[in-house]
mmCIF file of C-alpha atoms in Angstrom:
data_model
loop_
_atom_site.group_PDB
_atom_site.id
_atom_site.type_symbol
_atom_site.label_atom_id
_atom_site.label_comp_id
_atom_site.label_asym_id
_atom_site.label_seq_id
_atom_site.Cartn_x
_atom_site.Cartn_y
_atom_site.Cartn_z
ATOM 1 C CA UNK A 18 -162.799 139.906 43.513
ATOM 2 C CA UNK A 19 -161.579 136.396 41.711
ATOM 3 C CA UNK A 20 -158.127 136.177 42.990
ATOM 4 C CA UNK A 21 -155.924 134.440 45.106
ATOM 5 C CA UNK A 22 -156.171 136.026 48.595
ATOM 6 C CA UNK A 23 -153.316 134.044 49.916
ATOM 7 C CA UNK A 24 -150.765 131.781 48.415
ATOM 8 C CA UNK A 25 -152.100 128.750 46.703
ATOM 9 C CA UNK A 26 -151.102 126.584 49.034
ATOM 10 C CA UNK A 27 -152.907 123.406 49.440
ATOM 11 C CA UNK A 28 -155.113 122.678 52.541
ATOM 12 C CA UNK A 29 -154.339 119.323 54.383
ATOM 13 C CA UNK A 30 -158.121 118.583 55.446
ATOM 14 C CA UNK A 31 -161.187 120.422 55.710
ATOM 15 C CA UNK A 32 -164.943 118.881 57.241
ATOM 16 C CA UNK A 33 -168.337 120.389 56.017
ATOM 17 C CA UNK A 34 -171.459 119.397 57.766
ATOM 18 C CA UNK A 35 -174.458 120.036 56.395
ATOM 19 C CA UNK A 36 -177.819 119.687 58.272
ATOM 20 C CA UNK A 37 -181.324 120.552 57.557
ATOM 21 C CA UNK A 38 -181.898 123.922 60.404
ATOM 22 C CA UNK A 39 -185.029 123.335 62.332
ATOM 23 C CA UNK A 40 -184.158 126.173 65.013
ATOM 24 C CA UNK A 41 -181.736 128.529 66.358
ATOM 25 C CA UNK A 42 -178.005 127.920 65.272
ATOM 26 C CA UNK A 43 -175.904 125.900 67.742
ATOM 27 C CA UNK A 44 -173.916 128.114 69.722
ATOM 28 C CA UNK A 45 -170.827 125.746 69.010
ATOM 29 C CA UNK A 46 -170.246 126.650 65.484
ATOM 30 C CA UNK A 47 -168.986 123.461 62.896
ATOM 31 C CA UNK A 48 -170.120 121.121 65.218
ATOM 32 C CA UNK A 49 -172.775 119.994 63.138
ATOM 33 C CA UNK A 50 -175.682 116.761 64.131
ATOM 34 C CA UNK A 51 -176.765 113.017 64.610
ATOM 35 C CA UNK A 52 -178.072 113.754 61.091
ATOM 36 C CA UNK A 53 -174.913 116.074 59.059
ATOM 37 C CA UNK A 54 -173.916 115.030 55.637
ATOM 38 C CA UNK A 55 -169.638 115.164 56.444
ATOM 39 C CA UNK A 56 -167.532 116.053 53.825
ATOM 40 C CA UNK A 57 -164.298 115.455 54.796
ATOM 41 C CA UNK A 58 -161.376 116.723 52.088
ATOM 42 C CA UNK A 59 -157.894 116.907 52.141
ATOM 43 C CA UNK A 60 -155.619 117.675 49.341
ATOM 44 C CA UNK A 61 -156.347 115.130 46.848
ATOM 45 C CA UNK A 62 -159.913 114.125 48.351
ATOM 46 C CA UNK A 63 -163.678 115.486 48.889
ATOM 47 C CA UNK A 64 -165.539 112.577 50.575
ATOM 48 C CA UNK A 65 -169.450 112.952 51.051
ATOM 49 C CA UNK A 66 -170.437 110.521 53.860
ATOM 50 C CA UNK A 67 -174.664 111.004 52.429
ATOM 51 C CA UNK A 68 -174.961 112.364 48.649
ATOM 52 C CA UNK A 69 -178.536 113.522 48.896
ATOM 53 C CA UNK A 70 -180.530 115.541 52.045
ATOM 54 C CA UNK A 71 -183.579 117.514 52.113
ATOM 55 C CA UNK A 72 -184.131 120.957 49.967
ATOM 56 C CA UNK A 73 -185.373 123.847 52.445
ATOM 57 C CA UNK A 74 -182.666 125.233 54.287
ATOM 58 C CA UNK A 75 -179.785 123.848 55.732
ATOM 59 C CA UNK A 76 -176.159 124.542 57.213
ATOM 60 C CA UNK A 77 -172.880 123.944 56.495
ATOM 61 C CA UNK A 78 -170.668 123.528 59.418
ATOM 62 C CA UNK A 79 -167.215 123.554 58.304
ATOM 63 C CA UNK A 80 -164.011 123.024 60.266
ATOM 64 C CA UNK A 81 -160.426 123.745 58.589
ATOM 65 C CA UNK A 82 -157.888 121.203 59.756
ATOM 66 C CA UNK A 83 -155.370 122.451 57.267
ATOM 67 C CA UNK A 84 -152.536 124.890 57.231
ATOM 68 C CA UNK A 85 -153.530 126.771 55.182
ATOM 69 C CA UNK A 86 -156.760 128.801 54.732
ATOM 70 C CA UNK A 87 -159.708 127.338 52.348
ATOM 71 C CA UNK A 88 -163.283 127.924 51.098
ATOM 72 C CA UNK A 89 -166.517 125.825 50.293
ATOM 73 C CA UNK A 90 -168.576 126.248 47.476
ATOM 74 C CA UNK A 91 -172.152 124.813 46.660
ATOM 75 C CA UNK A 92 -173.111 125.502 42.811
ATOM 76 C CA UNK A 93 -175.841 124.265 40.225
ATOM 77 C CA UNK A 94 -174.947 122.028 37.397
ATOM 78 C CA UNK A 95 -173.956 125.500 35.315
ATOM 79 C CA UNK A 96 -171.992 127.066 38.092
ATOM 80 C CA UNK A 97 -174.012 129.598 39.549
ATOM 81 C CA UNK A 98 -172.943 130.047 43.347
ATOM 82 C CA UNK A 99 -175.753 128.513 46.006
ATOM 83 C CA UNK A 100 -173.504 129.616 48.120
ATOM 84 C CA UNK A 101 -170.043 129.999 49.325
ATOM 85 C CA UNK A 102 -167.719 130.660 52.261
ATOM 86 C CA UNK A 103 -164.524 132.187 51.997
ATOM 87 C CA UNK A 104 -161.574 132.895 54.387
ATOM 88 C CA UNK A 105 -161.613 129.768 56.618
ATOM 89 C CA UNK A 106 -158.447 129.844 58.281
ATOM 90 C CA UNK A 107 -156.446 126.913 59.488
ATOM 91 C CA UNK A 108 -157.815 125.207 62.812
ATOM 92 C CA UNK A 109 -160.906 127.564 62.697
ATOM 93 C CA UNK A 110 -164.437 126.472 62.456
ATOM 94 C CA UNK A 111 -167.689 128.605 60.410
ATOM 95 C CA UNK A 112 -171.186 127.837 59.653
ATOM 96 C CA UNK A 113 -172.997 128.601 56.774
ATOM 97 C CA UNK A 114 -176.810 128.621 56.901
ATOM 98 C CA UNK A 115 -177.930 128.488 53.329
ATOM 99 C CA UNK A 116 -181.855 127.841 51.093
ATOM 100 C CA UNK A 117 -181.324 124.960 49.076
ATOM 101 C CA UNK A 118 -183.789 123.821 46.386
ATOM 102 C CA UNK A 119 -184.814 120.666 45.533
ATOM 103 C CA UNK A 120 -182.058 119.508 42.564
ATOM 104 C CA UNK A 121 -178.720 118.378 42.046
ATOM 105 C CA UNK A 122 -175.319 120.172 42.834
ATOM 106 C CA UNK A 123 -171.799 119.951 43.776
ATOM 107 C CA UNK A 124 -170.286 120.712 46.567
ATOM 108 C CA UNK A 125 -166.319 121.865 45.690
ATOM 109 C CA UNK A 126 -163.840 121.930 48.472
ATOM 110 C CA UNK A 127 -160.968 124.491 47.537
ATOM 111 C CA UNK A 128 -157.805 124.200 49.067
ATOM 112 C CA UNK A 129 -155.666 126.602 48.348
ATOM 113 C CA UNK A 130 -158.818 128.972 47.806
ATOM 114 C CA UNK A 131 -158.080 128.444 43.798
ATOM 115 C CA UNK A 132 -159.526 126.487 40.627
ATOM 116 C CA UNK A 133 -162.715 124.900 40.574
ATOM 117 C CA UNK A 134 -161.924 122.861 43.436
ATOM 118 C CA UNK A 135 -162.409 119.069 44.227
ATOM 119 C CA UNK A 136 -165.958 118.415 43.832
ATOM 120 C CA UNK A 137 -168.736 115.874 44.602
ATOM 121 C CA UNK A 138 -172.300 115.665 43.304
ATOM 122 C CA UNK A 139 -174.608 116.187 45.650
ATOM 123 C CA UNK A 140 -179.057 116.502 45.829
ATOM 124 C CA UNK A 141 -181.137 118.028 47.472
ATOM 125 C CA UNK A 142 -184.554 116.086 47.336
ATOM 126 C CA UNK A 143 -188.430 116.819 48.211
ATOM 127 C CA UNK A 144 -190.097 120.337 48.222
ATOM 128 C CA UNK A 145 -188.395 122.508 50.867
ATOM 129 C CA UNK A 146 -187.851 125.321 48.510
ATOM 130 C CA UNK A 147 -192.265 125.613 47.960
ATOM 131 C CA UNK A 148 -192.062 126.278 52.126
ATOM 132 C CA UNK A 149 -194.230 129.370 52.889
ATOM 133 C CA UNK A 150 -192.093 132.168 53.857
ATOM 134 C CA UNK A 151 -192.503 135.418 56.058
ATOM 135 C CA UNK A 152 -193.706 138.287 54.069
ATOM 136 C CA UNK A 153 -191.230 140.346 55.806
ATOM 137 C CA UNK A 154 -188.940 138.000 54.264
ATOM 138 C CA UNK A 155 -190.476 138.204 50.937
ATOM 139 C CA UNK A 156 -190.078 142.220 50.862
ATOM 140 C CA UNK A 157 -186.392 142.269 51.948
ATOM 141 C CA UNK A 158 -185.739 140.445 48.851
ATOM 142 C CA UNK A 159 -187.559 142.571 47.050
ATOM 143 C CA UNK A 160 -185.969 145.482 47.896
ATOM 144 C CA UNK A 161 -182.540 143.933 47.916
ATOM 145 C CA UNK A 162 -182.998 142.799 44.063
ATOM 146 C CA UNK A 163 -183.971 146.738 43.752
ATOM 147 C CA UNK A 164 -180.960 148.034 45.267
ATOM 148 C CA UNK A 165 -178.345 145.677 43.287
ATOM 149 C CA UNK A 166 -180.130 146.773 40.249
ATOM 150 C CA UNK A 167 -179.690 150.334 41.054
ATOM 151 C CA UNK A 168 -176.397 149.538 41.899
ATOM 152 C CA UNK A 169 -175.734 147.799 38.232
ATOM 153 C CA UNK A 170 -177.803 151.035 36.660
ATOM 154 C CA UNK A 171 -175.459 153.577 38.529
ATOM 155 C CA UNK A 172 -172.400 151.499 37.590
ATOM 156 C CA UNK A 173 -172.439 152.025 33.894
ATOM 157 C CA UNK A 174 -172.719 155.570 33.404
ATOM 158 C CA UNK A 175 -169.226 155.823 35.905
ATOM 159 C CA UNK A 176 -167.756 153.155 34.397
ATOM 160 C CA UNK A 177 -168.232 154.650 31.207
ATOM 161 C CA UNK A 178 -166.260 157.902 32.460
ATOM 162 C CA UNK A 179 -163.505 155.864 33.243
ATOM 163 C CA UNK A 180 -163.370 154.094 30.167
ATOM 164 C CA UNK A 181 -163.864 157.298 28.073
ATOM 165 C CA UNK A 182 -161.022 158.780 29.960
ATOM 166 C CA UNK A 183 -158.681 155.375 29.306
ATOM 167 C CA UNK A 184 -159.804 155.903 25.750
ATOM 168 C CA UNK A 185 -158.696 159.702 25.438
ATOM 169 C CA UNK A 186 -155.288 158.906 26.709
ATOM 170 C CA UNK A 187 -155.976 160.588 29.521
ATOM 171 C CA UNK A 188 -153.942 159.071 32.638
ATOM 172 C CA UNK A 189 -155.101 161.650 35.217
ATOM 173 C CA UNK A 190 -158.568 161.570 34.347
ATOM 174 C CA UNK A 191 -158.403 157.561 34.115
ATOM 175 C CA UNK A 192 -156.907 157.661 37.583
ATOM 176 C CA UNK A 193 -159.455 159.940 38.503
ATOM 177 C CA UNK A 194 -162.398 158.024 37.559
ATOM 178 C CA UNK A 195 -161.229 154.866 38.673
ATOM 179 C CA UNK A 196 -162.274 153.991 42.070
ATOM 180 C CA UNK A 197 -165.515 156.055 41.917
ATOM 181 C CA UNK A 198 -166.755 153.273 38.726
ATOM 182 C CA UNK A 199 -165.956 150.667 41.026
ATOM 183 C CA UNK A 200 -168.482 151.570 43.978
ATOM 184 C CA UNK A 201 -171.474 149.983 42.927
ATOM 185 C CA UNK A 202 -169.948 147.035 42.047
ATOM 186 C CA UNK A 203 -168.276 146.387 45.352
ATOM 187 C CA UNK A 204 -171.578 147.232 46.954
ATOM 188 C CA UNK A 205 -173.260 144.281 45.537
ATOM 189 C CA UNK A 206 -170.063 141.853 44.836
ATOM 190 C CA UNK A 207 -171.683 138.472 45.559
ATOM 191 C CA UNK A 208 -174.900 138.893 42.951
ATOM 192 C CA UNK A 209 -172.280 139.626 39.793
ATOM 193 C CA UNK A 210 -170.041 136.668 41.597
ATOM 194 C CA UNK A 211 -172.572 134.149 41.595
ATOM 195 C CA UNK A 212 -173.134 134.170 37.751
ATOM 196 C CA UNK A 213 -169.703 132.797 37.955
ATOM 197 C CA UNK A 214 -168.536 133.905 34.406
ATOM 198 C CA UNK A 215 -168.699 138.153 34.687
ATOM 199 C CA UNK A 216 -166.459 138.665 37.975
ATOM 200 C CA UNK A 217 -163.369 136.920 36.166
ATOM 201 C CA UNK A 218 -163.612 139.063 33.423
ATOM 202 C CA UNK A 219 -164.152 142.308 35.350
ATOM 203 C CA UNK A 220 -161.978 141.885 38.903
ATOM 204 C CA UNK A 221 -159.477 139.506 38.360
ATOM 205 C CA UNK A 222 -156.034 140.618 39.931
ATOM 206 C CA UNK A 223 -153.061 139.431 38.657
ATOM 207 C CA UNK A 224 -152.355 136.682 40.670
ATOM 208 C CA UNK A 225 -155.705 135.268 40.710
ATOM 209 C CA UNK A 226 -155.499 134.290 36.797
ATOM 210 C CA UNK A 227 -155.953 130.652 35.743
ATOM 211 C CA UNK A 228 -154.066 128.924 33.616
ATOM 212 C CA UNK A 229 -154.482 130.379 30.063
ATOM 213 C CA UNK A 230 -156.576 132.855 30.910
ATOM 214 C CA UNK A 231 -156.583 136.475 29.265
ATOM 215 C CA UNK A 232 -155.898 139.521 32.131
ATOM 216 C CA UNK A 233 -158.576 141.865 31.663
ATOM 217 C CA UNK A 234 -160.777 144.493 33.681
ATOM 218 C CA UNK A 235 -160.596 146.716 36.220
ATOM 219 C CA UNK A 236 -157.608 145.447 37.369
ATOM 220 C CA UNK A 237 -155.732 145.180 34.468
ATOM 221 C CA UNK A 238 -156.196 148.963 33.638
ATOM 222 C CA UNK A 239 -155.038 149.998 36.828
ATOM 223 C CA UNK A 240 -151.961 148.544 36.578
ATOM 224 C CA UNK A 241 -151.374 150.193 32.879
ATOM 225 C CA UNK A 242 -152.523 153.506 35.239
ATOM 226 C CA UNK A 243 -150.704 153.322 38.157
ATOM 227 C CA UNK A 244 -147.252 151.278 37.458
ATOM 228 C CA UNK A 245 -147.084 151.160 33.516
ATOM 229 C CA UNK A 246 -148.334 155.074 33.425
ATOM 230 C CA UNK A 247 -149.071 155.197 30.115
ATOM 231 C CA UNK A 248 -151.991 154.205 27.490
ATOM 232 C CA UNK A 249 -151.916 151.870 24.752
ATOM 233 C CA UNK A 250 -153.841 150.403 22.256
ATOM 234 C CA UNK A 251 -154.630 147.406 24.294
ATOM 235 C CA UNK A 252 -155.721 149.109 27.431
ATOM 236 C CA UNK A 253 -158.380 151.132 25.087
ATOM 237 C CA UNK A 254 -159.876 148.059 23.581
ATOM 238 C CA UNK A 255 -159.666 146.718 27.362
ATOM 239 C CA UNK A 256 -161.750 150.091 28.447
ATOM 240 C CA UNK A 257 -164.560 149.280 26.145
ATOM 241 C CA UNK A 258 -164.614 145.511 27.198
ATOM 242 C CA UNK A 259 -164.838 146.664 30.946
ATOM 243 C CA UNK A 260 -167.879 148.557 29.697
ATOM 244 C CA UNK A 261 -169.115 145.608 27.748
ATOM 245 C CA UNK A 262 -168.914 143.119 30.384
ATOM 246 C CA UNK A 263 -170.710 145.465 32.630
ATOM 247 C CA UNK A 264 -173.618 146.094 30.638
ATOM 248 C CA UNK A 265 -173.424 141.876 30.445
ATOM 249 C CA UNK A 266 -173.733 142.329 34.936
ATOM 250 C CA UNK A 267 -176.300 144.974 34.399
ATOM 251 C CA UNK A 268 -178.800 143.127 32.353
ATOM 252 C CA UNK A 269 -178.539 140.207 34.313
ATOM 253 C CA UNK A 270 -178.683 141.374 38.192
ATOM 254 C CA UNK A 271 -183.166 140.976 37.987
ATOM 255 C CA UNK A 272 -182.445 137.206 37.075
ATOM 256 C CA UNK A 273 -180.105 136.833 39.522
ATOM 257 C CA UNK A 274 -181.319 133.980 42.565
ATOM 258 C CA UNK A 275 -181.567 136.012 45.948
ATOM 259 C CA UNK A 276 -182.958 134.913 49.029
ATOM 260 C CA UNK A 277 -182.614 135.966 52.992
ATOM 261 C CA UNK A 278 -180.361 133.845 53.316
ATOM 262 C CA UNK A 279 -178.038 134.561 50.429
ATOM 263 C CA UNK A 280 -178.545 138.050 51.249
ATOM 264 C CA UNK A 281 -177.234 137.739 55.053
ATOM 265 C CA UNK A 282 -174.377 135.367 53.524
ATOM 266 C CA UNK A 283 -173.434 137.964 50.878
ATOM 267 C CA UNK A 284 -173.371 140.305 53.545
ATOM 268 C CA UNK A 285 -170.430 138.420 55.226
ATOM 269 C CA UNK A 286 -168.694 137.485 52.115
ATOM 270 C CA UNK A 287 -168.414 141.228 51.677
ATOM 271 C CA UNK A 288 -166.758 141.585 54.825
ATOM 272 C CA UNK A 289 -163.968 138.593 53.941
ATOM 273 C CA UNK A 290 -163.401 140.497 50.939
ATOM 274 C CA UNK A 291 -162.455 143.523 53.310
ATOM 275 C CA UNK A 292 -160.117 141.341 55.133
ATOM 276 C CA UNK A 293 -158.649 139.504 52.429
ATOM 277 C CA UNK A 294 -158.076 142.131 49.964
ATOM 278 C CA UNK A 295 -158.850 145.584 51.120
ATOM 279 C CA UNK A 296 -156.891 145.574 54.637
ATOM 280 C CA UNK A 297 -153.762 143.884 53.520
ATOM 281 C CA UNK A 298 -153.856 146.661 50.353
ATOM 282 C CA UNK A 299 -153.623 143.791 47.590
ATOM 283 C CA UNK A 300 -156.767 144.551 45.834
ATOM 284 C CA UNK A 301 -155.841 147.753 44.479
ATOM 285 C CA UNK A 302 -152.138 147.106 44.892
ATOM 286 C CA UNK A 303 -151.479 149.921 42.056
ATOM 287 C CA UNK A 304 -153.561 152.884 43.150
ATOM 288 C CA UNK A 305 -154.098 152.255 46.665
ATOM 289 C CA UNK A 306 -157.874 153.262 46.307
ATOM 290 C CA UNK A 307 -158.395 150.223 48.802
ATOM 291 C CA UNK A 308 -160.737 152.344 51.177
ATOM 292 C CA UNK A 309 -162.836 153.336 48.663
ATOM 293 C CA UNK A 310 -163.630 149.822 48.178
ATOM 294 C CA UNK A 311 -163.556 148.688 51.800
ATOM 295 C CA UNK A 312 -166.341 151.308 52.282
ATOM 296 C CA UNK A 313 -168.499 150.253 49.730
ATOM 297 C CA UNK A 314 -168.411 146.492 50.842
ATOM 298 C CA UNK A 315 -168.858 147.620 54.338
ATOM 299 C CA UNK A 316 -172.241 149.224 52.994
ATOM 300 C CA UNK A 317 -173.458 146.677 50.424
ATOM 301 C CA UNK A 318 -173.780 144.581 53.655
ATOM 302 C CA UNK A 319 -175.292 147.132 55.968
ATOM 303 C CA UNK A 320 -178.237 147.303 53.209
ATOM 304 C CA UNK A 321 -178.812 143.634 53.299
ATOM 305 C CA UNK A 322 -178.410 143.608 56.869
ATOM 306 C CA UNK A 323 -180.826 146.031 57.550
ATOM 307 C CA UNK A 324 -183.698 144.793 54.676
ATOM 308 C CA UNK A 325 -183.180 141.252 57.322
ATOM 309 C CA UNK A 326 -183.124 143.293 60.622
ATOM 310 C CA UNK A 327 -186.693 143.013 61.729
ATOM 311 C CA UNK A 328 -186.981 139.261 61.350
ATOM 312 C CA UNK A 329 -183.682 138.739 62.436
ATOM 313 C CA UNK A 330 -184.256 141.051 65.821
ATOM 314 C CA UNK A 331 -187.232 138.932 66.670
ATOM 315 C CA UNK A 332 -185.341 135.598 66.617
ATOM 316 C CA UNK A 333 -181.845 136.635 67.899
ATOM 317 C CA UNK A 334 -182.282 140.892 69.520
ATOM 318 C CA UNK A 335 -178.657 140.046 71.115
ATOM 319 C CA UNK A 336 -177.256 139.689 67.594
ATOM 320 C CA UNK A 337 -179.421 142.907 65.810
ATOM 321 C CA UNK A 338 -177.894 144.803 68.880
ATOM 322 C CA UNK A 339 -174.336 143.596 68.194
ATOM 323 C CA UNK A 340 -174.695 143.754 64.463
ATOM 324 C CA UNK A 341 -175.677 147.821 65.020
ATOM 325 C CA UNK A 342 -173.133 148.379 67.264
ATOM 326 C CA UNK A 343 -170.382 147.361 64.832
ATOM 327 C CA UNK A 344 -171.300 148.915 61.819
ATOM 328 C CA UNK A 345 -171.557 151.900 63.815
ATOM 329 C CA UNK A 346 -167.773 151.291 64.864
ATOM 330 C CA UNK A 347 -166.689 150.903 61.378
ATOM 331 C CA UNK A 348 -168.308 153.606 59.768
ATOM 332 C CA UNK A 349 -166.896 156.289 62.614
ATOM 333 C CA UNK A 350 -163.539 154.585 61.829
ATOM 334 C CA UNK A 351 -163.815 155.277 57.986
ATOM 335 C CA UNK A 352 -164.355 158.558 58.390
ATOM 336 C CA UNK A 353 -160.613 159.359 60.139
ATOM 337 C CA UNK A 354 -159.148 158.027 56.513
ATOM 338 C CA UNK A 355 -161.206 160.887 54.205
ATOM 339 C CA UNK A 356 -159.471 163.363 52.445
ATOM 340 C CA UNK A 357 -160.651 166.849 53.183
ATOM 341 C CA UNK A 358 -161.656 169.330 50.174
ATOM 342 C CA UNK A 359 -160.590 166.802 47.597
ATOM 343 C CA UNK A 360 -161.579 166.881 44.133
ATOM 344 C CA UNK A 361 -159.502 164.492 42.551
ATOM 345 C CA UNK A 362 -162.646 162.017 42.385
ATOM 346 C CA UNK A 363 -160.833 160.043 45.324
ATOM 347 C CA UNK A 364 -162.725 160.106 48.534
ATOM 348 C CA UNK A 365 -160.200 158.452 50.842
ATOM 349 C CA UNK A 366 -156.144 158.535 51.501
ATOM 350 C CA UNK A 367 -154.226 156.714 49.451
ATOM 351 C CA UNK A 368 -153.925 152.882 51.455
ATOM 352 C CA UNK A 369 -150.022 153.409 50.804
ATOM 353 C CA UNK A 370 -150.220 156.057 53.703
ATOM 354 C CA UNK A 371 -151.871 154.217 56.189
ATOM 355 C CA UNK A 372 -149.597 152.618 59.160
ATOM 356 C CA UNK A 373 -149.569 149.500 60.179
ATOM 357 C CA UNK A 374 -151.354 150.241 63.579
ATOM 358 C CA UNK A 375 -154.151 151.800 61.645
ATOM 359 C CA UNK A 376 -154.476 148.869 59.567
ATOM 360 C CA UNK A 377 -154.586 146.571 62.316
ATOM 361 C CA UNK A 378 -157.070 149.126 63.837
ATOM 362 C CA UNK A 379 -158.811 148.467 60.436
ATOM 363 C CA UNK A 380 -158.487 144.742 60.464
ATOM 364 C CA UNK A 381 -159.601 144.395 64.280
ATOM 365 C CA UNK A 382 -163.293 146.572 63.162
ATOM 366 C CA UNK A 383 -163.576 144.047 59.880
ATOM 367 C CA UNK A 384 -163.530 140.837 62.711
ATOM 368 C CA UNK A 385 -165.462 142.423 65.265
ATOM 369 C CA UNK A 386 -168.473 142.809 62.194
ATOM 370 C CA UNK A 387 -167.761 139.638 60.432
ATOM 371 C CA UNK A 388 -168.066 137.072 63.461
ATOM 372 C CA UNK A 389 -171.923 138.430 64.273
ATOM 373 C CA UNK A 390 -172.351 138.603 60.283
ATOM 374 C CA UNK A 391 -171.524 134.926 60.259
ATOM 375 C CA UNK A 392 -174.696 134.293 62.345
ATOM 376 C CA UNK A 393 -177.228 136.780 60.870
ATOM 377 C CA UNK A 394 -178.652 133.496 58.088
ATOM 378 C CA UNK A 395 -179.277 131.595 61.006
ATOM 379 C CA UNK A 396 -181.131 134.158 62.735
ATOM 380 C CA UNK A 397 -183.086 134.694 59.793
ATOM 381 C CA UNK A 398 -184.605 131.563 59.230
ATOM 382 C CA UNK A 399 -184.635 130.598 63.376
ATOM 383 C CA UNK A 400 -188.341 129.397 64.369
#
């Protein structure tokens, strides 16, 4: 989803620490080490107290001393996502463990959560990235780069539907089709995301748009669905784009950089992009398919969380057993919201029906999964 989540408002000051992880996590999250590169930014400013540190893996401990809520981004010289936090509210702290190869990069402080941020060069030196890893480790990504592929593979023959349907004229149909071409895609969000050019063209909402650039996508077409009701020329040639851009995802997904600890990272993003978008009802603000969504980020991350499970249950069992425990909760809450006998194509209420003491019900199960998310990289690599 490449939108503004909240109000592009800029942060006052932010602080990123990034250390090399030798052990277990510190239970004190943001507090970083004798040895953390700071990064201290504030709304004009992203200062980097050390510009280079060692590849292998290290953490990011980042504290928000803004107002406002903010992200951190690490990406190569062409923009690809290392990796990225998102939601980081105002006076809160979160700690990103992350595999960093040897090579240059730029760390981009985004206050505001919009733009390309205020960045700093950064590099990552020596040969931490050649480390031997556990084969267990070795076969979740395997298996993970497997299942986004699928993902991508079962994407384009839905999205296709929906296009064909947009094409026809055919506003039920379109509506129809709509959320159901969407699932795989939320499923594995942060792979298409960190090729940083396909998710702007595909899931941009309309307040998310940069300056000058073109609405088009998903998004786009739902509006023309839901609020315009009605089909135009435009929105066909926008259908067969979607599909375009797609394919683009789809052929792309096997070169895609994936590791454990971009998988248990992606896992969380997924679950910011349930509280950002999918609880408040802004991401699909037009046909209130929200749940449909929310349920398909909710088990993009249960796959990667299980493919890390039996590594991470040897280093950290407390946080396997609270991990389980949550996902459980969510999924039995999903199920109140589905429609019974439906064959509309939608499997879930309309969002525009659900109370506010559901949502908060809703909100309260996305936290309760996201804070023992935040830890799962950690556990992962933990010696």
């Amino acid at each position: 989803m490449s939108s503004v989540r909240m109000s592009a408002v800029a942060a006052a000051g932010m602080v990123v620490a990034v250390t090399a992880v030798t052990g277990c996590a510190e239970k004190s999250e943001g507090k970083g080490s004798s040895g953390a590169i700071t990064v201290t930014a504030t709304d004009s400013k992203c200062e980097v107290s050390k510009t280079s540190f060692p590849a292998g893996h290290v953490q990011l401990a980042v504290q928000n001393k803004g107002s406002k809520v903010t992200e951190v981004y690490v990406y190569t010289p062409s923009d690809k996502i290392v990796t990225e936090r998102e939601n980081i509210g105002p006076g809160t702290r979160a700690t990103v463990t992350a595999e960093i190869k040897a090579g240059t990069y730029e760390i981009a402080c985004k206050p505001g959560m919009k733009g390309d941020g205020i960045r700093q060069k950064i590099t990552a030196t020596g040969k931490g990235a050649a480390k031997k890893t556990d084969p267990r480790l070795d076969a979740a990504v395997a298996s993970y780069r497997k299942y986004a592929q699928e993902q991508a593979d079962l994407t384009i023959p839905a999205v296709q539907k929906f296009a064909d349907a947009v094409k026809k004229g055919d506003v039920e149909a379109a509506k129809a089709q709509f959320a159901t071409s969407r699932i795989g895609w939320e499923r594995t969000e942060p792979v298409a995301e960190s090729f940083g050019d396909i998710d702007p063209k595909t899931d941009t909402r309309e307040d998310g748009l940069e300056d000058g650039q073109k609405w088009t996508g998903w998004h786009r077409l739902e509006k023309a669905l839901w609020k315009d009701k009605k089909i135009g020329s435009a929105e066909k040639t926008l259908a067969d784009q979607l599909v375009t851009d797609l394919k683009d995802w789809q052929k792309r997904v096997g070169k895609a950089d994936i590791t454990p600890t971009s998988m248990a990272n992606g896992a969380k993003e997924l679950m910011d992009e349930v509280a950002t978008g999918k609880v408040t009802g802004e991401e699909d603000r037009y046909s209130h398919t929200d749940l449909s969504d929310f349920k398909a980020n909710v088990e993009g991350a249960q796959q990667a969380y299980e493919l890390l499970k039996p590594v991470a249950a040897e280093n950290d069992a407390a946080l396997t057993k609270e991990l389980d425990k949550q996902f459980t909760a969510i999924g039995t809450l999903l199920v109140q919201y589905r429609k019974s006998g439906s064959s509309s194509g939608v499997e879930f209420v309309s969002y525009d029906t659900v109370g506010k003491a559901d949502r908060k019900k809703l909100s309260d199960a996305v936290n309760s999964l996201a804070e023992p998310l935040s830890r799962l990289a950690a556990a992962v690599v933990a010696k």
